[in-house]
Tab-separated table of C-alpha atoms in Angstrom:
chain	number	residue	atom	x	y	z
A	1	UNK	CA	-97.487	-41.420	-55.425
A	2	UNK	CA	-94.978	-43.250	-55.178
A	3	UNK	CA	-93.816	-42.587	-58.346
A	4	UNK	CA	-94.433	-38.735	-57.831
A	5	UNK	CA	-92.112	-38.973	-54.898
A	6	UNK	CA	-89.325	-40.820	-56.683
A	7	UNK	CA	-88.931	-37.842	-59.750
A	8	UNK	CA	-89.300	-35.350	-57.002
A	9	UNK	CA	-86.613	-36.998	-54.561
A	10	UNK	CA	-83.958	-37.307	-58.166
A	11	UNK	CA	-84.498	-34.085	-58.430
A	12	UNK	CA	-83.520	-33.001	-55.449
A	13	UNK	CA	-80.251	-35.223	-55.218
A	14	UNK	CA	-78.182	-33.321	-56.936
A	15	UNK	CA	-78.768	-30.013	-55.075
A	16	UNK	CA	-78.238	-32.846	-51.994
A	17	UNK	CA	-75.246	-33.472	-53.093
A	18	UNK	CA	-73.888	-30.410	-53.878
A	19	UNK	CA	-74.348	-29.345	-49.983
A	20	UNK	CA	-72.024	-32.113	-49.253
A	21	UNK	CA	-73.998	-35.130	-48.097
A	22	UNK	CA	-73.364	-38.610	-49.079
A	23	UNK	CA	-75.168	-40.782	-50.827
A	24	UNK	CA	-76.471	-42.426	-47.872
A	25	UNK	CA	-77.044	-39.462	-45.680
A	26	UNK	CA	-79.639	-39.226	-49.106
A	27	UNK	CA	-81.026	-42.549	-48.819
A	28	UNK	CA	-81.498	-41.806	-45.068
A	29	UNK	CA	-83.163	-38.739	-45.358
A	30	UNK	CA	-85.651	-40.163	-48.382
A	31	UNK	CA	-87.072	-43.560	-45.766
A	32	UNK	CA	-87.494	-41.125	-42.846
A	33	UNK	CA	-89.669	-38.172	-45.439
A	34	UNK	CA	-91.440	-41.435	-46.667
A	35	UNK	CA	-91.957	-42.680	-42.835
A	36	UNK	CA	-93.210	-39.519	-42.376
A	37	UNK	CA	-95.670	-38.890	-45.480
A	38	UNK	CA	-97.769	-42.024	-44.331
A	39	UNK	CA	-98.152	-40.530	-41.093
A	40	UNK	CA	-100.075	-37.369	-43.146
A	41	UNK	CA	-103.963	-37.443	-42.835
A	42	UNK	CA	-105.709	-38.704	-45.886
A	43	UNK	CA	-108.340	-35.594	-47.490
A	44	UNK	CA	-110.724	-34.991	-45.601
A	45	UNK	CA	-114.245	-33.784	-47.546
A	46	UNK	CA	-117.094	-32.722	-45.965
A	47	UNK	CA	-120.328	-32.726	-48.433
A	48	UNK	CA	-123.352	-31.194	-48.011
A	49	UNK	CA	-126.155	-31.138	-50.136
A	50	UNK	CA	-129.869	-33.384	-50.652
A	51	UNK	CA	-129.391	-37.106	-50.860
A	52	UNK	CA	-129.432	-38.619	-54.546
A	53	UNK	CA	-127.156	-35.899	-55.983
A	54	UNK	CA	-124.364	-38.854	-56.213
A	55	UNK	CA	-122.169	-38.986	-53.701
A	56	UNK	CA	-120.737	-41.463	-53.573
A	57	UNK	CA	-120.971	-41.790	-57.557
A	58	UNK	CA	-118.684	-38.472	-57.332
A	59	UNK	CA	-116.156	-40.013	-55.022
A	60	UNK	CA	-115.518	-42.943	-56.762
A	61	UNK	CA	-114.995	-40.943	-60.092
A	62	UNK	CA	-112.156	-38.324	-58.300
A	63	UNK	CA	-110.237	-40.916	-56.621
A	64	UNK	CA	-110.937	-44.389	-58.007
A	65	UNK	CA	-112.796	-45.367	-54.805
A	66	UNK	CA	-114.752	-48.093	-55.821
A	67	UNK	CA	-114.965	-50.077	-52.177
A	68	UNK	CA	-116.282	-48.659	-49.196
A	69	UNK	CA	-114.811	-49.334	-45.949
A	70	UNK	CA	-116.194	-49.103	-42.813
A	71	UNK	CA	-115.610	-45.880	-40.403
A	72	UNK	CA	-112.938	-43.429	-40.344
A	73	UNK	CA	-110.062	-45.618	-38.292
A	74	UNK	CA	-109.087	-41.848	-36.412
A	75	UNK	CA	-112.806	-41.553	-34.944
A	76	UNK	CA	-113.704	-42.748	-31.839
A	77	UNK	CA	-117.797	-43.633	-31.129
A	78	UNK	CA	-118.763	-40.423	-29.787
A	79	UNK	CA	-116.552	-38.150	-32.380
A	80	UNK	CA	-118.938	-41.166	-34.735
A	81	UNK	CA	-121.980	-39.875	-33.248
A	82	UNK	CA	-121.631	-36.170	-32.993
A	83	UNK	CA	-120.063	-35.765	-36.938
A	84	UNK	CA	-122.861	-38.633	-37.899
A	85	UNK	CA	-121.236	-40.379	-41.136
A	86	UNK	CA	-118.716	-40.650	-41.383
A	87	UNK	CA	-116.640	-42.821	-44.900
A	88	UNK	CA	-113.248	-43.685	-45.280
A	89	UNK	CA	-113.046	-44.560	-49.399
A	90	UNK	CA	-110.026	-46.339	-49.716
A	91	UNK	CA	-108.711	-45.206	-53.614
A	92	UNK	CA	-106.080	-46.242	-56.276
A	93	UNK	CA	-104.025	-44.032	-54.329
A	94	UNK	CA	-105.034	-44.225	-51.116
A	95	UNK	CA	-107.969	-43.380	-48.085
A	96	UNK	CA	-110.518	-40.446	-48.858
A	97	UNK	CA	-112.300	-39.207	-45.169
A	98	UNK	CA	-116.142	-37.786	-45.806
A	99	UNK	CA	-118.045	-36.507	-43.851
A	100	UNK	CA	-121.475	-36.539	-45.060
A	101	UNK	CA	-122.857	-33.565	-44.113
A	102	UNK	CA	-126.896	-32.866	-42.746
A	103	UNK	CA	-128.638	-30.842	-44.558
A	104	UNK	CA	-129.502	-27.565	-43.095
A	105	UNK	CA	-132.330	-25.001	-43.439
A	106	UNK	CA	-134.970	-28.507	-44.641
A	107	UNK	CA	-136.331	-28.378	-40.522
A	108	UNK	CA	-136.044	-26.644	-38.192
A	109	UNK	CA	-136.229	-27.896	-35.155
A	110	UNK	CA	-133.374	-30.050	-36.325
A	111	UNK	CA	-131.012	-27.259	-37.080
A	112	UNK	CA	-129.705	-26.385	-34.097
A	113	UNK	CA	-128.117	-29.757	-33.842
A	114	UNK	CA	-127.251	-30.199	-36.960
A	115	UNK	CA	-125.311	-26.704	-36.181
A	116	UNK	CA	-123.473	-28.654	-33.612
A	117	UNK	CA	-121.959	-31.318	-35.884
A	118	UNK	CA	-121.019	-28.523	-38.380
A	119	UNK	CA	-118.945	-26.475	-35.618
A	120	UNK	CA	-117.508	-29.890	-34.764
A	121	UNK	CA	-116.840	-31.287	-38.469
A	122	UNK	CA	-115.978	-28.403	-40.773
A	123	UNK	CA	-113.036	-26.936	-38.678
A	124	UNK	CA	-111.367	-30.150	-39.588
A	125	UNK	CA	-111.996	-30.538	-42.695
A	126	UNK	CA	-109.434	-29.701	-45.931
A	127	UNK	CA	-112.913	-28.401	-48.068
A	128	UNK	CA	-116.528	-28.696	-48.399
A	129	UNK	CA	-118.388	-29.546	-51.706
A	130	UNK	CA	-121.617	-28.059	-51.654
A	131	UNK	CA	-123.118	-30.581	-54.262
A	132	UNK	CA	-126.493	-29.590	-56.110
A	133	UNK	CA	-129.024	-31.492	-59.115
A	134	UNK	CA	-128.609	-29.581	-62.296
A	135	UNK	CA	-131.668	-27.867	-63.142
A	136	UNK	CA	-133.432	-27.820	-59.350
A	137	UNK	CA	-133.450	-24.101	-58.788
A	138	UNK	CA	-134.522	-24.341	-54.758
A	139	UNK	CA	-131.761	-22.708	-53.706
A	140	UNK	CA	-133.697	-21.137	-50.516
A	141	UNK	CA	-132.834	-23.371	-48.767
A	142	UNK	CA	-129.072	-23.228	-49.546
A	143	UNK	CA	-128.941	-19.719	-48.612
A	144	UNK	CA	-130.140	-19.607	-45.797
A	145	UNK	CA	-127.794	-22.202	-44.755
A	146	UNK	CA	-124.949	-20.225	-45.713
A	147	UNK	CA	-125.506	-17.237	-44.424
A	148	UNK	CA	-126.071	-19.158	-41.008
A	149	UNK	CA	-122.892	-20.731	-41.966
A	150	UNK	CA	-121.158	-17.440	-42.994
A	151	UNK	CA	-122.510	-15.999	-39.302
A	152	UNK	CA	-120.410	-18.676	-37.582
A	153	UNK	CA	-117.094	-19.818	-39.550
A	154	UNK	CA	-116.821	-15.907	-41.694
A	155	UNK	CA	-114.070	-16.481	-44.281
A	156	UNK	CA	-112.591	-19.782	-43.288
A	157	UNK	CA	-115.466	-21.386	-44.497
A	158	UNK	CA	-115.810	-19.095	-47.190
A	159	UNK	CA	-112.313	-19.934	-48.365
A	160	UNK	CA	-112.411	-23.704	-48.588
A	161	UNK	CA	-116.046	-23.868	-50.312
A	162	UNK	CA	-116.756	-25.292	-53.901
A	163	UNK	CA	-120.198	-25.251	-55.345
A	164	UNK	CA	-120.889	-28.729	-57.703
A	165	UNK	CA	-123.241	-29.595	-60.187
A	166	UNK	CA	-123.679	-32.761	-60.316
A	167	UNK	CA	-125.788	-34.802	-63.802
A	168	UNK	CA	-125.060	-32.805	-65.938
A	169	UNK	CA	-125.635	-35.628	-68.907
A	170	UNK	CA	-130.508	-34.871	-67.135
A	171	UNK	CA	-129.867	-31.265	-68.032
A	172	UNK	CA	-133.227	-30.051	-70.117
A	173	UNK	CA	-134.375	-31.460	-72.241
A	174	UNK	CA	-132.549	-34.572	-71.165
A	175	UNK	CA	-130.414	-37.671	-70.938
A	176	UNK	CA	-131.462	-38.455	-74.861
A	177	UNK	CA	-129.838	-35.164	-75.890
A	178	UNK	CA	-125.889	-35.565	-74.153
A	179	UNK	CA	-124.240	-36.536	-77.129
A	180	UNK	CA	-123.316	-40.552	-76.673
A	181	UNK	CA	-120.524	-40.636	-79.572
A	182	UNK	CA	-118.742	-37.699	-78.298
A	183	UNK	CA	-119.675	-37.913	-74.965
A	184	UNK	CA	-120.629	-34.137	-74.880
A	185	UNK	CA	-123.755	-32.434	-73.875
A	186	UNK	CA	-125.425	-31.990	-77.198
A	187	UNK	CA	-125.468	-27.050	-78.178
A	188	UNK	CA	-129.296	-26.791	-76.467
A	189	UNK	CA	-127.615	-28.976	-72.739
A	190	UNK	CA	-124.978	-26.542	-72.660
A	191	UNK	CA	-126.577	-23.240	-73.029
A	192	UNK	CA	-128.520	-24.936	-70.345
A	193	UNK	CA	-125.775	-25.536	-68.589
A	194	UNK	CA	-123.854	-22.083	-68.669
A	195	UNK	CA	-127.358	-20.566	-67.791
A	196	UNK	CA	-128.282	-22.533	-64.679
A	197	UNK	CA	-124.107	-22.094	-63.289
A	198	UNK	CA	-124.947	-18.289	-63.760
A	199	UNK	CA	-127.925	-18.663	-62.039
A	200	UNK	CA	-126.387	-20.625	-59.087
A	201	UNK	CA	-123.160	-18.144	-59.458
A	202	UNK	CA	-125.945	-15.057	-58.555
A	203	UNK	CA	-127.911	-16.682	-55.607
A	204	UNK	CA	-124.640	-17.934	-54.220
A	205	UNK	CA	-123.218	-13.961	-54.411
A	206	UNK	CA	-125.718	-12.885	-52.815
A	207	UNK	CA	-125.459	-14.030	-49.717
A	208	UNK	CA	-121.570	-14.416	-50.178
A	209	UNK	CA	-120.136	-11.673	-51.344
A	210	UNK	CA	-116.892	-12.352	-50.589
A	211	UNK	CA	-116.880	-16.103	-52.069
A	212	UNK	CA	-114.518	-16.044	-55.042
A	213	UNK	CA	-114.629	-19.829	-56.552
A	214	UNK	CA	-116.393	-21.440	-58.859
A	215	UNK	CA	-119.118	-23.802	-60.000
A	216	UNK	CA	-118.228	-26.738	-61.772
A	217	UNK	CA	-121.339	-28.823	-62.950
A	218	UNK	CA	-119.844	-32.214	-64.332
A	219	UNK	CA	-121.831	-36.124	-65.173
A	220	UNK	CA	-120.133	-38.408	-62.273
A	221	UNK	CA	-121.495	-41.404	-64.527
A	222	UNK	CA	-120.678	-39.608	-67.549
A	223	UNK	CA	-117.131	-38.667	-65.929
A	224	UNK	CA	-117.496	-35.138	-67.824
A	225	UNK	CA	-115.649	-32.054	-66.338
A	226	UNK	CA	-114.584	-34.261	-62.891
A	227	UNK	CA	-110.752	-32.908	-63.588
A	228	UNK	CA	-112.380	-29.657	-63.470
A	229	UNK	CA	-113.885	-29.776	-60.255
A	230	UNK	CA	-110.538	-31.783	-58.644
A	231	UNK	CA	-108.817	-28.969	-60.091
A	232	UNK	CA	-111.553	-26.878	-58.304
A	233	UNK	CA	-110.984	-28.920	-54.736
A	234	UNK	CA	-107.648	-28.719	-54.870
A	235	UNK	CA	-107.629	-25.000	-55.039
A	236	UNK	CA	-110.014	-24.818	-52.676
A	237	UNK	CA	-107.718	-26.602	-49.795
A	238	UNK	CA	-104.996	-24.613	-47.830
A	239	UNK	CA	-101.554	-24.574	-49.839
A	240	UNK	CA	-100.332	-26.656	-47.087
A	241	UNK	CA	-102.448	-29.825	-47.548
A	242	UNK	CA	-102.694	-29.356	-51.655
A	243	UNK	CA	-99.998	-32.020	-52.215
A	244	UNK	CA	-102.054	-34.212	-50.361
A	245	UNK	CA	-105.257	-34.313	-52.413
A	246	UNK	CA	-102.807	-33.852	-56.272
A	247	UNK	CA	-101.132	-37.140	-54.831
A	248	UNK	CA	-104.954	-38.795	-54.670
A	249	UNK	CA	-106.560	-37.950	-57.446
A	250	UNK	CA	-107.387	-40.130	-59.711
A	251	UNK	CA	-109.769	-38.963	-62.025
A	252	UNK	CA	-112.357	-40.517	-64.316
A	253	UNK	CA	-110.790	-40.113	-67.787
A	254	UNK	CA	-114.433	-38.966	-70.011
A	255	UNK	CA	-112.898	-39.976	-73.600
A	256	UNK	CA	-112.347	-43.490	-72.766
A	257	UNK	CA	-116.682	-43.261	-72.868
A	258	UNK	CA	-116.359	-41.370	-76.577
A	259	UNK	CA	-116.715	-43.851	-79.984
A	260	UNK	CA	-112.830	-44.202	-81.166
A	261	UNK	CA	-114.022	-42.356	-84.407
A	262	UNK	CA	-114.575	-39.848	-83.343
A	263	UNK	CA	-111.850	-39.193	-80.431
A	264	UNK	CA	-109.234	-37.089	-82.271
A	265	UNK	CA	-112.215	-34.436	-82.892
A	266	UNK	CA	-112.682	-34.239	-79.488
A	267	UNK	CA	-109.200	-34.193	-78.538
A	268	UNK	CA	-109.383	-30.860	-80.687
A	269	UNK	CA	-112.536	-29.206	-79.434
A	270	UNK	CA	-110.661	-29.176	-75.896
A	271	UNK	CA	-107.572	-28.311	-77.505
A	272	UNK	CA	-108.928	-25.427	-78.848
A	273	UNK	CA	-110.999	-24.439	-75.960
A	274	UNK	CA	-107.508	-24.629	-74.020
A	275	UNK	CA	-106.288	-22.054	-77.145
């Protein structure tokens, strides 16, 4: 964050001087802006999905948040009980607040209680990430939940909703098919990933026809496509809050797990894909 702030301020300093500000005034302005930036709330993410999808490993990989830190400081005891599981992760570039949401559509009796939690949490988060495990085709609970949430929150929810599929490395025919040397899925896995994303997309659009986001299949374990997931999350965040995510992101680099003999080859593949 310090480097980002420094580079931005260096860029605007000549303009401020042209407007008649002295170096002393510019330095005072710089300090004032830095103090105001410290007061900005950290990124707030609600994660929906079943257990075992790799929430913690995903957050750690996106923000270099290797250590969990108690409950978020901004919440009272009453709010903790209402919100459920709130965890504040300290990443290498700041804090990230995660709301681990209970699943809807799993139990009829519990849904109303869970909806009350959603009513409190979803309006205050920047982005909602619905997580799946690669290959899990049980979409009916998700569809039922989306119908409920769409009725409750409308387009406000739809705009900040991201669908993320973790554990790309276990996609059929299985983890042993993952190309360890290149740290990439095998051709068969890649084909199955594409097919599964189309399947999920169809199920989502059936209940959320106005949703225009992307489905990102990634692997927190292998660091695969984490950059794409981070970009998708930032794009779903309201414009005025995107810089907070950008300055907190510290995405793990999947190329660090590539056999050094093949690193240039993989980089060439990445360039071809971008072009």
